[in-house]
């Protein structure tokens, strides 16, 4: 991680959950962190805790993303690392009680999870390729996207979410190929069941029941374990164009 110390990292969805854990791990490794999120109170608090910056950003809005990245580049230096963790996961079936899935909701999930990840990745990568190489091999930066095991085993009610995460899986390799000759690596992490704010709101017995579904270790993942993988991807230059499942060997059942 020594090569990355002092570099600027942007983490979307950085106010909580996997994003906050990633930002904490990167800050501990000596990177300067900028958090993008819509949750202003939590984002400001986390940024202050990490000695970083917070920007209120709608990742599905290209103008919002560009404005924030311009500000980060001016204040902290051009980003060398982007970790995309912003996302939503509302539940809705393809047909429910005879009614079709709300098209606007489906579009919103795709817009935030998939298109938002692409907008942020493309915007950040354009800055990385314009920067000087950081190493003799021409390395200029790394983008890490967040998919989900739902990309492979989407459950009942996850049709929009699974489609959005499947799209992230699908764009990983071509994006890595697009940027290979420019020294920018692209990887995706597909987490399983992690103790994020969504699950923290569930009763403890429900959390325990979900954790027991994981073969080993039979518990919910800790967001810090996601942050550790983020740092390992940065540190291992041969990781490129890969989707890494971080799931304790779980394979999701239909329900």
PDB file of N, CA and C in Angstrom, residues 4 8 15 17 21 24 34 54 61 66 78 105 122 130 134 144 167 172 200 210 215 227 251 253:
ATOM      1  N   UNK A   4       0.393   3.986  -2.629  1.00  0.00           N
ATOM      2  CA  UNK A   4      -0.846   4.744  -2.648  1.00  0.00           C
ATOM      3  C   UNK A   4      -0.922   5.830  -1.570  1.00  0.00           C
ATOM      4  N   UNK A   8      -5.256  10.500  -3.621  1.00  0.00           N
ATOM      5  CA  UNK A   8      -6.652  10.833  -3.356  1.00  0.00           C
ATOM      6  C   UNK A   8      -7.565   9.690  -3.768  1.00  0.00           C
ATOM      7  N   UNK A  15     -20.897   7.475   3.292  1.00  0.00           N
ATOM      8  CA  UNK A  15     -21.392   7.907   4.601  1.00  0.00           C
ATOM      9  C   UNK A  15     -21.669   6.752   5.549  1.00  0.00           C
ATOM     10  N   UNK A  17     -22.046   2.031   5.945  1.00  0.00           N
ATOM     11  CA  UNK A  17     -21.933   0.684   5.399  1.00  0.00           C
ATOM     12  C   UNK A  17     -20.599   0.375   4.758  1.00  0.00           C
ATOM     13  N   UNK A  21     -16.723   1.882   5.519  1.00  0.00           N
ATOM     14  CA  UNK A  21     -15.651   0.959   5.899  1.00  0.00           C
ATOM     15  C   UNK A  21     -14.490   1.039   4.912  1.00  0.00           C
ATOM     16  N   UNK A  24     -12.601   4.241   5.590  1.00  0.00           N
ATOM     17  CA  UNK A  24     -11.797   4.123   6.808  1.00  0.00           C
ATOM     18  C   UNK A  24     -10.519   3.333   6.547  1.00  0.00           C
ATOM     19  N   UNK A  34     -12.271  11.338  -0.083  1.00  0.00           N
ATOM     20  CA  UNK A  34     -13.424  12.202  -0.330  1.00  0.00           C
ATOM     21  C   UNK A  34     -14.650  11.315  -0.422  1.00  0.00           C
ATOM     22  N   UNK A  54     -16.366  15.781   2.381  1.00  0.00           N
ATOM     23  CA  UNK A  54     -17.673  15.251   1.994  1.00  0.00           C
ATOM     24  C   UNK A  54     -18.266  16.124   0.901  1.00  0.00           C
ATOM     25  N   UNK A  61     -26.557  11.502 -11.590  1.00  0.00           N
ATOM     26  CA  UNK A  61     -26.568  12.797 -12.276  1.00  0.00           C
ATOM     27  C   UNK A  61     -25.142  13.141 -12.684  1.00  0.00           C
ATOM     28  N   UNK A  66     -19.556  15.338 -11.892  1.00  0.00           N
ATOM     29  CA  UNK A  66     -18.452  16.122 -12.445  1.00  0.00           C
ATOM     30  C   UNK A  66     -18.100  17.304 -11.553  1.00  0.00           C
ATOM     31  N   UNK A  78      -5.947  15.083  -8.140  1.00  0.00           N
ATOM     32  CA  UNK A  78      -6.719  14.203  -9.019  1.00  0.00           C
ATOM     33  C   UNK A  78      -6.843  12.813  -8.408  1.00  0.00           C
ATOM     34  N   UNK A 105     -39.572   2.712 -10.840  1.00  0.00           N
ATOM     35  CA  UNK A 105     -38.720   2.160  -9.781  1.00  0.00           C
ATOM     36  C   UNK A 105     -37.578   1.348 -10.386  1.00  0.00           C
ATOM     37  N   UNK A 122     -16.255   6.370 -15.177  1.00  0.00           N
ATOM     38  CA  UNK A 122     -15.778   7.034 -16.383  1.00  0.00           C
ATOM     39  C   UNK A 122     -15.180   8.404 -16.066  1.00  0.00           C
ATOM     40  N   UNK A 130      -5.119  10.996 -17.367  1.00  0.00           N
ATOM     41  CA  UNK A 130      -4.435  12.257 -17.641  1.00  0.00           C
ATOM     42  C   UNK A 130      -3.277  12.503 -16.685  1.00  0.00           C
ATOM     43  N   UNK A 134       2.309   6.203 -11.767  1.00  0.00           N
ATOM     44  CA  UNK A 134       2.754   6.122 -10.376  1.00  0.00           C
ATOM     45  C   UNK A 134       3.860   5.088 -10.196  1.00  0.00           C
ATOM     46  N   UNK A 144     -12.806   0.428  -8.250  1.00  0.00           N
ATOM     47  CA  UNK A 144     -13.416  -0.762  -7.657  1.00  0.00           C
ATOM     48  C   UNK A 144     -14.923  -0.537  -7.581  1.00  0.00           C
ATOM     49  N   UNK A 167     -25.356  -5.969 -14.364  1.00  0.00           N
ATOM     50  CA  UNK A 167     -24.761  -5.017 -15.296  1.00  0.00           C
ATOM     51  C   UNK A 167     -23.365  -4.599 -14.864  1.00  0.00           C
ATOM     52  N   UNK A 172     -17.348  -5.018 -16.060  1.00  0.00           N
ATOM     53  CA  UNK A 172     -16.033  -5.046 -15.424  1.00  0.00           C
ATOM     54  C   UNK A 172     -14.921  -5.351 -16.420  1.00  0.00           C
ATOM     55  N   UNK A 200     -28.752  -3.942   9.783  1.00  0.00           N
ATOM     56  CA  UNK A 200     -28.648  -3.520  11.182  1.00  0.00           C
ATOM     57  C   UNK A 200     -30.013  -3.166  11.756  1.00  0.00           C
ATOM     58  N   UNK A 210     -29.995 -15.004   9.362  1.00  0.00           N
ATOM     59  CA  UNK A 210     -29.353 -14.734   8.079  1.00  0.00           C
ATOM     60  C   UNK A 210     -27.894 -15.173   8.106  1.00  0.00           C
ATOM     61  N   UNK A 215     -22.203 -20.527   4.791  1.00  0.00           N
ATOM     62  CA  UNK A 215     -21.502 -21.764   5.153  1.00  0.00           C
ATOM     63  C   UNK A 215     -20.346 -21.567   6.132  1.00  0.00           C
ATOM     64  N   UNK A 227     -13.556  -3.588   3.372  1.00  0.00           N
ATOM     65  CA  UNK A 227     -12.477  -2.603   3.293  1.00  0.00           C
ATOM     66  C   UNK A 227     -11.112  -3.251   3.127  1.00  0.00           C
ATOM     67  N   UNK A 251     -24.631 -19.359  -1.448  1.00  0.00           N
ATOM     68  CA  UNK A 251     -25.337 -19.327  -2.716  1.00  0.00           C
ATOM     69  C   UNK A 251     -26.802 -19.102  -2.361  1.00  0.00           C
ATOM     70  N   UNK A 253     -30.683 -18.786  -1.940  1.00  0.00           N
ATOM     71  CA  UNK A 253     -31.882 -19.523  -2.306  1.00  0.00           C
ATOM     72  C   UNK A 253     -32.884 -18.558  -2.947  1.00  0.00           C
TER      73      UNK A 253
END
